[in-house]
PDB file of C-alpha atoms in Angstrom:
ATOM      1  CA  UNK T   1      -3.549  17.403  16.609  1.00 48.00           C
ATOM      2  CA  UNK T   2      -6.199  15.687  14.186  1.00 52.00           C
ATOM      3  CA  UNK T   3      -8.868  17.612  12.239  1.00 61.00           C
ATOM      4  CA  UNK T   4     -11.951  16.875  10.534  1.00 66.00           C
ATOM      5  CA  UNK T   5     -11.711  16.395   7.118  1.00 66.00           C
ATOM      6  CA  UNK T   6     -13.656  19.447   5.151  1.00 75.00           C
ATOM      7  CA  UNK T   7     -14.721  20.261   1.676  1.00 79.00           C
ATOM      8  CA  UNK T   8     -14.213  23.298   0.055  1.00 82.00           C
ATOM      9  CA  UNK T   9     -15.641  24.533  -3.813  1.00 85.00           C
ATOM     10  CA  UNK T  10     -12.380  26.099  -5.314  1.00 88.00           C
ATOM     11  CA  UNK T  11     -12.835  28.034  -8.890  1.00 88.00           C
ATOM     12  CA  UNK T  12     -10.258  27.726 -11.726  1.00 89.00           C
ATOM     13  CA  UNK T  13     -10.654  30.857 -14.483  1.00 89.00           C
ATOM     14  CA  UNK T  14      -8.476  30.967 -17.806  1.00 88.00           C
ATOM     15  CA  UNK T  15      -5.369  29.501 -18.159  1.00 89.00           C
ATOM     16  CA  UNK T  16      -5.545  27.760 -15.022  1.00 88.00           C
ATOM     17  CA  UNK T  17      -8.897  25.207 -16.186  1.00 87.00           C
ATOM     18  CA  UNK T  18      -7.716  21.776 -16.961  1.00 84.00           C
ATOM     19  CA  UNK T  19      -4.205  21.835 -15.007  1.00 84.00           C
ATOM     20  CA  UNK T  20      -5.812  18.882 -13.187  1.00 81.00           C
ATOM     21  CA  UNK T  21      -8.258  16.001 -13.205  1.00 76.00           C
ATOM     22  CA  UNK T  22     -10.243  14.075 -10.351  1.00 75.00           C
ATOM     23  CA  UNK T  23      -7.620  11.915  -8.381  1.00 73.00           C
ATOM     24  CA  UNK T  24      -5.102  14.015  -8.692  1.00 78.00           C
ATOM     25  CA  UNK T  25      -2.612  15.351  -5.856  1.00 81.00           C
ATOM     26  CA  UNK T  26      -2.273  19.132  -5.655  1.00 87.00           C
ATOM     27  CA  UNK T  27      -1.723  21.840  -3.610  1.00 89.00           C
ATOM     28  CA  UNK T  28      -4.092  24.935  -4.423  1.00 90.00           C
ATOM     29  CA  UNK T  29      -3.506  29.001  -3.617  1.00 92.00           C
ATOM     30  CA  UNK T  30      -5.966  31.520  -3.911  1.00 92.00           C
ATOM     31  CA  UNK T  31      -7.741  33.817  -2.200  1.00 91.00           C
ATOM     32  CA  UNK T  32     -10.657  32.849  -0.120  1.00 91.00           C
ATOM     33  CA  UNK T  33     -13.790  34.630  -0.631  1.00 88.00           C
ATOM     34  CA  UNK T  34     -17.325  34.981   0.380  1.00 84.00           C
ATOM     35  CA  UNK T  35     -19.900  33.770  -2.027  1.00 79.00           C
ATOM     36  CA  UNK T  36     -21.926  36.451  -3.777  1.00 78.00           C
ATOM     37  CA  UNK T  37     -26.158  36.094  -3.620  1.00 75.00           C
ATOM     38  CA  UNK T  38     -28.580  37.955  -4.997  1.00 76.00           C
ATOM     39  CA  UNK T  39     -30.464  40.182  -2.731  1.00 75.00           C
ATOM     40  CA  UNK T  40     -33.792  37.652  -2.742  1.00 77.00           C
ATOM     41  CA  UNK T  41     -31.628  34.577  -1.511  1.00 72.00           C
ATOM     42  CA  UNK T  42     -29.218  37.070   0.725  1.00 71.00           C
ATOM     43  CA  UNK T  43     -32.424  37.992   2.573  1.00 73.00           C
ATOM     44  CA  UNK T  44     -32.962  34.005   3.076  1.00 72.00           C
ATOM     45  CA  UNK T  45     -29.866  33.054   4.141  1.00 69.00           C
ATOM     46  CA  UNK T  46     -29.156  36.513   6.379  1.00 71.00           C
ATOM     47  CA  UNK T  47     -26.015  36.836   7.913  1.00 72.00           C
ATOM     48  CA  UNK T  48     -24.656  33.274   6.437  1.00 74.00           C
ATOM     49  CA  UNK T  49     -23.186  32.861   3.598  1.00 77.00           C
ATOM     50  CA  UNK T  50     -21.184  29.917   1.464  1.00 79.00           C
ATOM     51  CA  UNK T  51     -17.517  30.506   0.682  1.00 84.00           C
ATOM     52  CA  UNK T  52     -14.958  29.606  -1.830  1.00 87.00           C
ATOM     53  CA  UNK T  53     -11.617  29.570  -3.202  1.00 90.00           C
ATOM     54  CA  UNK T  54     -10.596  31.681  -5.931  1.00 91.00           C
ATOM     55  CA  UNK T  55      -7.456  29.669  -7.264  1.00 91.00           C
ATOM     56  CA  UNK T  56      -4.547  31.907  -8.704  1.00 92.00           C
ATOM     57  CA  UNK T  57      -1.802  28.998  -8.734  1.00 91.00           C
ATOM     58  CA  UNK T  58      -2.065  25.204  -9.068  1.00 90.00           C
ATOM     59  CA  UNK T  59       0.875  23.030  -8.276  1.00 89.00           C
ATOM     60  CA  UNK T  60       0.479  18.976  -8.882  1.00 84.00           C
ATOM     61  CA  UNK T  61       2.905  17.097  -6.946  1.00 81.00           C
ATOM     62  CA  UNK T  62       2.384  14.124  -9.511  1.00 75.00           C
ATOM     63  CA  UNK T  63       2.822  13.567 -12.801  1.00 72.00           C
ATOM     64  CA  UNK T  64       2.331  11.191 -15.735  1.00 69.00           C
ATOM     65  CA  UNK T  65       5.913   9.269 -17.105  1.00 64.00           C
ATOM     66  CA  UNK T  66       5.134  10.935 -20.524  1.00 63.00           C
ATOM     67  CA  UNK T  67       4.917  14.291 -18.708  1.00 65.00           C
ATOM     68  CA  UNK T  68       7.709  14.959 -16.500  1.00 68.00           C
ATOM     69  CA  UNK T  69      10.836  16.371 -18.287  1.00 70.00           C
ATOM     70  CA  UNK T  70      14.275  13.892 -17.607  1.00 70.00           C
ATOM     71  CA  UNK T  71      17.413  15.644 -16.879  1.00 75.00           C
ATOM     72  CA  UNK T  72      20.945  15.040 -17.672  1.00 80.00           C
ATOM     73  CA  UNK T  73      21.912  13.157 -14.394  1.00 81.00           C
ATOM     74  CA  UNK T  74      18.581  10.937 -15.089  1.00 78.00           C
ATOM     75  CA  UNK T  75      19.050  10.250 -18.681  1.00 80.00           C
ATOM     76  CA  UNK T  76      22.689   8.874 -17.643  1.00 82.00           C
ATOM     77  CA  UNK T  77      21.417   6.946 -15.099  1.00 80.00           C
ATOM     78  CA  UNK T  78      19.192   5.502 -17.105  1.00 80.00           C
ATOM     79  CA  UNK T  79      21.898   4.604 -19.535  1.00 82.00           C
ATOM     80  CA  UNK T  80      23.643   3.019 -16.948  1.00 82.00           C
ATOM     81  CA  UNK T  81      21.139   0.953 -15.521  1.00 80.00           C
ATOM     82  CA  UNK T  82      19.728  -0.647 -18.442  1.00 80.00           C
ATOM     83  CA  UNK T  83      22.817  -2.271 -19.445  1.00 79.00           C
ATOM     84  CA  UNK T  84      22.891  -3.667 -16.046  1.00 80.00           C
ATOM     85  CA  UNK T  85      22.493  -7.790 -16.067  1.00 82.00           C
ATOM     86  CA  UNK T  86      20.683  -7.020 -12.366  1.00 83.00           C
ATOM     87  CA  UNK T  87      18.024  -4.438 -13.207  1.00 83.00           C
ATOM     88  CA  UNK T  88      15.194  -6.361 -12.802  1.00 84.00           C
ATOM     89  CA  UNK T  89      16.016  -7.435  -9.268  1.00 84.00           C
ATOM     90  CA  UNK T  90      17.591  -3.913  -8.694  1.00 84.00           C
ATOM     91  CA  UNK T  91      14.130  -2.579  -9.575  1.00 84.00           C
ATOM     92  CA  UNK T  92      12.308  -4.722  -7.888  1.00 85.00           C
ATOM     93  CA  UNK T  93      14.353  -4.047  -4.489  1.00 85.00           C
ATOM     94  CA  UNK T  94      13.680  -0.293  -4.900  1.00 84.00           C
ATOM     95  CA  UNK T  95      10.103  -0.544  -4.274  1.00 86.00           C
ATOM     96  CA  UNK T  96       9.454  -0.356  -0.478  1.00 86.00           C
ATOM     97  CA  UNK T  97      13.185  -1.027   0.599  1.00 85.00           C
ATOM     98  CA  UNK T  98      12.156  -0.610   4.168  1.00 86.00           C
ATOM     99  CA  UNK T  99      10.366  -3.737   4.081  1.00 84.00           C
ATOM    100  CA  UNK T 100      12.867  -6.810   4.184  1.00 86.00           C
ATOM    101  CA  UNK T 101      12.937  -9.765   1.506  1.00 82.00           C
ATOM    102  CA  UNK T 102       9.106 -10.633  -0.822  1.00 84.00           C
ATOM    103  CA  UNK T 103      11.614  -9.987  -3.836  1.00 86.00           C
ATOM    104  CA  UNK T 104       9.009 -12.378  -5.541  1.00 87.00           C
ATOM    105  CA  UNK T 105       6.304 -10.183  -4.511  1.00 86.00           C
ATOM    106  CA  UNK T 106       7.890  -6.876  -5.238  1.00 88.00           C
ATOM    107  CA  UNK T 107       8.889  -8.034  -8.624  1.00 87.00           C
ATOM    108  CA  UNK T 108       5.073  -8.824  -9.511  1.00 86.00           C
ATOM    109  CA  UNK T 109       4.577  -5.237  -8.027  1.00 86.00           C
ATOM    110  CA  UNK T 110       6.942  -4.282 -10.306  1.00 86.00           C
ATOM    111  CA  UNK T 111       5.246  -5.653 -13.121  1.00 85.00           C
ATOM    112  CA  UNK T 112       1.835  -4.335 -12.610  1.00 84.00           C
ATOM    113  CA  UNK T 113       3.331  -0.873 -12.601  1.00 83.00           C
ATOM    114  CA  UNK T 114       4.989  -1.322 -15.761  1.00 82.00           C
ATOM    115  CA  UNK T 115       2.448  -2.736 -17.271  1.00 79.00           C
ATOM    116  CA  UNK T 116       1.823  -4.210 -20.957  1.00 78.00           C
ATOM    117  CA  UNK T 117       0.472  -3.863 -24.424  1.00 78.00           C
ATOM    118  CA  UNK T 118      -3.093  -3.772 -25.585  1.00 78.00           C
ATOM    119  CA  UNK T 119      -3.724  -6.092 -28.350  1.00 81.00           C
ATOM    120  CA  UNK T 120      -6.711  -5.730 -30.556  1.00 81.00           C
ATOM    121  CA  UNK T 121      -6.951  -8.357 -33.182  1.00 81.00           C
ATOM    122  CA  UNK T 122      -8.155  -8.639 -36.602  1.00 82.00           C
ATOM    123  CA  UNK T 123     -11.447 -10.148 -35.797  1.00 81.00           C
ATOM    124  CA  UNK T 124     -11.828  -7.068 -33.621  1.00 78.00           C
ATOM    125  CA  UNK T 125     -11.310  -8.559 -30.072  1.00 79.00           C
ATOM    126  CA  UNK T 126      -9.455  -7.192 -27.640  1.00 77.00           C
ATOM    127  CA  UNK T 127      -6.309  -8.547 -25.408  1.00 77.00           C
ATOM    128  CA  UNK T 128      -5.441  -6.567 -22.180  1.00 77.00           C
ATOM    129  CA  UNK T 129      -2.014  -5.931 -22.178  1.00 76.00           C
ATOM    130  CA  UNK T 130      -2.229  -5.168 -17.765  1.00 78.00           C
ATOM    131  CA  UNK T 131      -2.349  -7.549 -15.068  1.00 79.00           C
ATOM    132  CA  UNK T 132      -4.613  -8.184 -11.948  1.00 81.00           C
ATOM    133  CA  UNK T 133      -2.633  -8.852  -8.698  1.00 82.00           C
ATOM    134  CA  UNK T 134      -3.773 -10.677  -5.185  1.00 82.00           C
ATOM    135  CA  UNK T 135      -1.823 -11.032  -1.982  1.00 83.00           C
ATOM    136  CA  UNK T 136      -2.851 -13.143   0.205  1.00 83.00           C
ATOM    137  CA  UNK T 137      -1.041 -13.865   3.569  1.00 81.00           C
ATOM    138  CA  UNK T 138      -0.752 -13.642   7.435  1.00 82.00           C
ATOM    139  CA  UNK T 139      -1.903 -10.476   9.307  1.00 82.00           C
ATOM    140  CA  UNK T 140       1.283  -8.278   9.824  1.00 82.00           C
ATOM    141  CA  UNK T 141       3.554  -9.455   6.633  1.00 83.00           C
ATOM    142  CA  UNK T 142       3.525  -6.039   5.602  1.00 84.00           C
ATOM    143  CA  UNK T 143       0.965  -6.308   2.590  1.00 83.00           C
ATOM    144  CA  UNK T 144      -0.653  -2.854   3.488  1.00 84.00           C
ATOM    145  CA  UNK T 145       2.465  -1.318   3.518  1.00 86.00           C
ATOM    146  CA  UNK T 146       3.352  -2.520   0.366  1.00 86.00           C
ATOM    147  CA  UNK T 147      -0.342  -1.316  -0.733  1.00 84.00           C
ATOM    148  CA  UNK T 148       0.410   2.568   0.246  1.00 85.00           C
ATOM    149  CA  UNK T 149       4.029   2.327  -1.094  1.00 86.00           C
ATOM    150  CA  UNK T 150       2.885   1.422  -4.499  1.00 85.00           C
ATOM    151  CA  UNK T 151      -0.179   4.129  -4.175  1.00 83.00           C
ATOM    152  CA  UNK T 152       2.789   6.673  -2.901  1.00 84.00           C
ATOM    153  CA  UNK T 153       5.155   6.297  -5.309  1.00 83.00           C
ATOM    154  CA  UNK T 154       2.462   5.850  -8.442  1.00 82.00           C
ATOM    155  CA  UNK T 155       1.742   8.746 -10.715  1.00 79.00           C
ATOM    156  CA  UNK T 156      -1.681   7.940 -10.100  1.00 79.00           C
ATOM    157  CA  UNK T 157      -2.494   5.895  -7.739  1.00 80.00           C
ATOM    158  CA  UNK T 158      -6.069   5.500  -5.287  1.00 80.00           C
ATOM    159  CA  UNK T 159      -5.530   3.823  -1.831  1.00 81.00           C
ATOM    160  CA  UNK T 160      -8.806   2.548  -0.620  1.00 79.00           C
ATOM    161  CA  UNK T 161     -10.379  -0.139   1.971  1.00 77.00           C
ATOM    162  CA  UNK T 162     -12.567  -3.303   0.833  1.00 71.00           C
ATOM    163  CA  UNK T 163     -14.419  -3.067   4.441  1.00 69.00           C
ATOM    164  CA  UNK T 164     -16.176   0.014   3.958  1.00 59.00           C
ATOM    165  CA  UNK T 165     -16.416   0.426   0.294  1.00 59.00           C
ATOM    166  CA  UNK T 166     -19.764  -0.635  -1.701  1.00 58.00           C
ATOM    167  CA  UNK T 167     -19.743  -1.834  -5.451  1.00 55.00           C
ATOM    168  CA  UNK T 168     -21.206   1.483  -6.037  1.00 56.00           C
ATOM    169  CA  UNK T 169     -18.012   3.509  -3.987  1.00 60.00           C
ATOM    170  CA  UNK T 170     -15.705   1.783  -6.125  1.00 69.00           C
ATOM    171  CA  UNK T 171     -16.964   2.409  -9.453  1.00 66.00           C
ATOM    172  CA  UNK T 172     -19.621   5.144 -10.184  1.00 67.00           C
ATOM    173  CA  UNK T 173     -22.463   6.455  -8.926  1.00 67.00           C
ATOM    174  CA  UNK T 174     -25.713   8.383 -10.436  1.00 68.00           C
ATOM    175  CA  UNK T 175     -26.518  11.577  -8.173  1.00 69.00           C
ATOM    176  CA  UNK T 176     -28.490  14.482  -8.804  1.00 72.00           C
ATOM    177  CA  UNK T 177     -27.073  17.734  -9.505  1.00 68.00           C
ATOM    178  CA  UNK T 178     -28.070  20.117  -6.696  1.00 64.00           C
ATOM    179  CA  UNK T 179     -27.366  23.200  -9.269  1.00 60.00           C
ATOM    180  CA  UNK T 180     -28.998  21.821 -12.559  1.00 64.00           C
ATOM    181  CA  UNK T 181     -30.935  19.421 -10.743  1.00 69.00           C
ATOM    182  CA  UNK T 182     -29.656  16.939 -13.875  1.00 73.00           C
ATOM    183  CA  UNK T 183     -28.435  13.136 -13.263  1.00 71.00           C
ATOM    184  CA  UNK T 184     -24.553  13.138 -13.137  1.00 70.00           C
ATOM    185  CA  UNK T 185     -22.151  10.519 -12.771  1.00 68.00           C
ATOM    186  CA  UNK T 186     -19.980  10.496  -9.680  1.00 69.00           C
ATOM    187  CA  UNK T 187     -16.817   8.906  -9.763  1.00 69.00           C
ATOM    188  CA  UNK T 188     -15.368   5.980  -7.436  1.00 72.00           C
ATOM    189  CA  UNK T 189     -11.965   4.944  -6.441  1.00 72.00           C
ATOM    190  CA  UNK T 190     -11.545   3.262  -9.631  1.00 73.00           C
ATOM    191  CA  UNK T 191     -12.618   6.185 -12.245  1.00 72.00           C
ATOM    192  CA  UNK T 192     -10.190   8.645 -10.150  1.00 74.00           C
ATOM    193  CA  UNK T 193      -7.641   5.941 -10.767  1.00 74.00           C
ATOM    194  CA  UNK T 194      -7.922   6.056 -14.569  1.00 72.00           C
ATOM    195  CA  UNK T 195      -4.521   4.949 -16.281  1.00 75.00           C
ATOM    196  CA  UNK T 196      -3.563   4.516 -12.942  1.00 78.00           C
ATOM    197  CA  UNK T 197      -3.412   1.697  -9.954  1.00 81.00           C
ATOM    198  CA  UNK T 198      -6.280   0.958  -7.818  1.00 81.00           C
ATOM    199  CA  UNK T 199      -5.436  -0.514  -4.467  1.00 82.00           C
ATOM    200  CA  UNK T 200      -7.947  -2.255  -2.468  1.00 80.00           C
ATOM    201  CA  UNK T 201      -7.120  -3.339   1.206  1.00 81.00           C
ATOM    202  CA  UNK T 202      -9.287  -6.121   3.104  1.00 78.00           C
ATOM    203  CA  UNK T 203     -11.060  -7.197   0.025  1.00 76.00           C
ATOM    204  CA  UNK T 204     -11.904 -10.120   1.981  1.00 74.00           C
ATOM    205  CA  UNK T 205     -13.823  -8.297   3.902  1.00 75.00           C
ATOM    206  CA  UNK T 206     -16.129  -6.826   1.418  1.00 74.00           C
ATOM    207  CA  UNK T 207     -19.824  -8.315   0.517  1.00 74.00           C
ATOM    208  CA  UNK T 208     -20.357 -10.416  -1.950  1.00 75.00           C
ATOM    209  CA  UNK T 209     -22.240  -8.409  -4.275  1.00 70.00           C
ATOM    210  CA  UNK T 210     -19.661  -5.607  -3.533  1.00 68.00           C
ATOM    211  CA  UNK T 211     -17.012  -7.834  -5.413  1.00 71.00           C
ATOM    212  CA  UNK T 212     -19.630  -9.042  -8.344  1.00 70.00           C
ATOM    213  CA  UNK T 213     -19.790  -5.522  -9.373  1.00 68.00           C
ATOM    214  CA  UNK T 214     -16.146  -4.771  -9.725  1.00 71.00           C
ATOM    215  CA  UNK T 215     -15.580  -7.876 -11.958  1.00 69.00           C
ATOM    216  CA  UNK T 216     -16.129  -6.221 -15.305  1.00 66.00           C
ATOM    217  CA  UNK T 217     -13.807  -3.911 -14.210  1.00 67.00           C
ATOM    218  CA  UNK T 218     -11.182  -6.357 -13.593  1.00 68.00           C
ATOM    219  CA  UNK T 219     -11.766  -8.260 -16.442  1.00 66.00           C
ATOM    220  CA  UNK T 220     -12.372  -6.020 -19.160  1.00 63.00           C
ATOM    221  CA  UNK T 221     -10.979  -2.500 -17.429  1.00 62.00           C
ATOM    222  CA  UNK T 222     -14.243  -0.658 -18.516  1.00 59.00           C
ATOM    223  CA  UNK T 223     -17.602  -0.611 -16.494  1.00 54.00           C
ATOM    224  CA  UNK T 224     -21.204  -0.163 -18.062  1.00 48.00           C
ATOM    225  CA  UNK T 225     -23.904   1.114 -15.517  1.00 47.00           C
ATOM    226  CA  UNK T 226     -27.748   1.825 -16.037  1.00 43.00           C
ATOM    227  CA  UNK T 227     -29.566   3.414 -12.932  1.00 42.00           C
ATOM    228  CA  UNK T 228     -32.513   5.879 -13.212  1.00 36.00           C
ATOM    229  CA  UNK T 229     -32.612   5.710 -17.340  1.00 39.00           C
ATOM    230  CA  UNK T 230     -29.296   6.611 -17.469  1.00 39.00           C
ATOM    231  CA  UNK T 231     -27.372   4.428 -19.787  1.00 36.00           C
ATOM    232  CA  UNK T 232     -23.379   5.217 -19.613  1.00 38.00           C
ATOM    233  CA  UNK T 233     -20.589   3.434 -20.608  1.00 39.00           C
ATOM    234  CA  UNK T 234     -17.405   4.581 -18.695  1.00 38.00           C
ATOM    235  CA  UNK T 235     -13.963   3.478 -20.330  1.00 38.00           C
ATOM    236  CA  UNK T 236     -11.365   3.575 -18.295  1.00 41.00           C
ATOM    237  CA  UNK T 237      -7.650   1.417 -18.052  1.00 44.00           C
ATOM    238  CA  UNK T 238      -7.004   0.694 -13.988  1.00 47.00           C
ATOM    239  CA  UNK T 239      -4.642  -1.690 -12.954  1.00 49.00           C
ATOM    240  CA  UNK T 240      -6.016  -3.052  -9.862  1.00 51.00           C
ATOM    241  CA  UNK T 241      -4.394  -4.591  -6.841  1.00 55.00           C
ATOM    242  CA  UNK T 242      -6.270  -6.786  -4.391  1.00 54.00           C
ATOM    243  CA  UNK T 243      -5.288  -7.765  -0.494  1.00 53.00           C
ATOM    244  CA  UNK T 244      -6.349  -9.724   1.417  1.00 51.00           C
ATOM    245  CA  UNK T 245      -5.233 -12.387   3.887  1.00 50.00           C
ATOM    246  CA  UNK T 246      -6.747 -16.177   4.932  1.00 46.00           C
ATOM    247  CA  UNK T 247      -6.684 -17.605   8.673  1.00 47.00           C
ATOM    248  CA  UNK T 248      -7.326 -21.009   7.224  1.00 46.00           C
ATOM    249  CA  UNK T 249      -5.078 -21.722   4.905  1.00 45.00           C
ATOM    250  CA  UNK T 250      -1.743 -23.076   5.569  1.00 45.00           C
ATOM    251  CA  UNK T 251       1.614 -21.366   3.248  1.00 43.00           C
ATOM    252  CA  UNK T 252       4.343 -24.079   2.871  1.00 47.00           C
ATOM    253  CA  UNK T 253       7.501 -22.888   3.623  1.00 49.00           C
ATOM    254  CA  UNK T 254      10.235 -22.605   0.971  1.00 47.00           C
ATOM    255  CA  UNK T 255      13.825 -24.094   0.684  1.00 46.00           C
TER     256      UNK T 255
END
């Protein structure tokens, strides 16, 4: 049975504050409580009242490579594998095994999760060490499923669609604070993908402007916005995956 997706405001208190950042997968427990008025805005309200979750225990169900803590067994294997003469194809092949064959494909996968090395020279520019990567195909060749699989198995990794995202859903947005009634930034798929991998489905589909304003992104991996006096530069490193696929162009075949 299918449910409609809800929000809920949880609070973290002591030791438990910063155990985890937008983006992130987790599974919360606490205790779920009613929230407390004062007696002017209780009359108001009445019988009604807003509830939230008092957390006592956070669990994340992903973590960063420099976080997680290798064993024995994995150390080993590790060992093993890297004096293999077939690792990068063996790599490569473990990514979405399910789907058969696009071992050029899944190695360029492969690549964009490994990522590079920023360069900053002497005369003070800066060289992106991470790659941009397009598919482009047929309908049904299995490029969403190779979109989720690299979201899935990702430490951090944001699955969205081109169709009904805005240049303004993907990157930031100003709202106003409800509580302090202040300007805030509100992150898009791409800030909750920070040091992470972005992947964008149908981005074909999206509007032209749509794609203009995710090009500094791409290019330079840090976005600058100005809306309603607010001047903000957000830095972020995504690695960013397109999809899409074109009816009117023809793919030679190989061999």
């Amino acid at each position: 049975m299918g449910h409609i997706p809800r929000t809920l405001s949880v609070y973290l208190r002591g030791e438990l504050t910063r155990t985890c950042e937008p983006g992130a997968l987790v599974t919360i427990c606490g205790i779920f409580l009613p929230l407390p008025y004062s007696p002017m805005r209780q009359m108001q309200v009445g019988l009604i009242t807003e509830t939230y979750l008092e957390a006592t225990h956070v669990i994340n169900h992903k973590k960063r490579y420099s976080a997680m803590d290798a064993s024995e067994e994995m150390e080993h294997e590790i060992q093993r594998l890297q004096d293999s003469p077939n690792l990068y194809s063996m790599l490569a092949q473990s990514i979405a095994p399910e789907i058969y064959g696009h071992e050029d494909i899944k190695k360029a996968l492969l690549l964009l999760m490994i990522g590079g090395v920023t360069k900053r020279m002497d005369e003070g520019m800066k060289i992106r060490g991470d790659i941009n990567v397009l598919l482009m195909g047929d309908p049904g060749v299995a490029k969403s499923q190779l979109l989720k699989h690299i979201a899935t198995i990702s430490p951090r990794g944001i699955y969205t669609t081109g169709k009904g995202s805005s240049g303004v859903g993907l990157t930031a947005a100003v709202v106003r604070d409800q509580m302090t009634k202040e300007m805030t930034l509100e992150g898009g798929a791409l800030v909750l993908a920070d040091m992470g991998i972005c992947c964008i489905d149908e981005f074909d589909k999206m509007e032209e402007g749509d794609r203009t304003a995710i090009h500094e992104v791409r290019v330079n991996m840090s976005p600058c916005l100005k809306d309603i006096d607010l001047l903000l530069a957000s830095f972020f490193k995504c690695l960013h995956q397109n999809y899409t696929h074109r009816d009117d162009i023809v793919y030679p075949k190989r061999g």
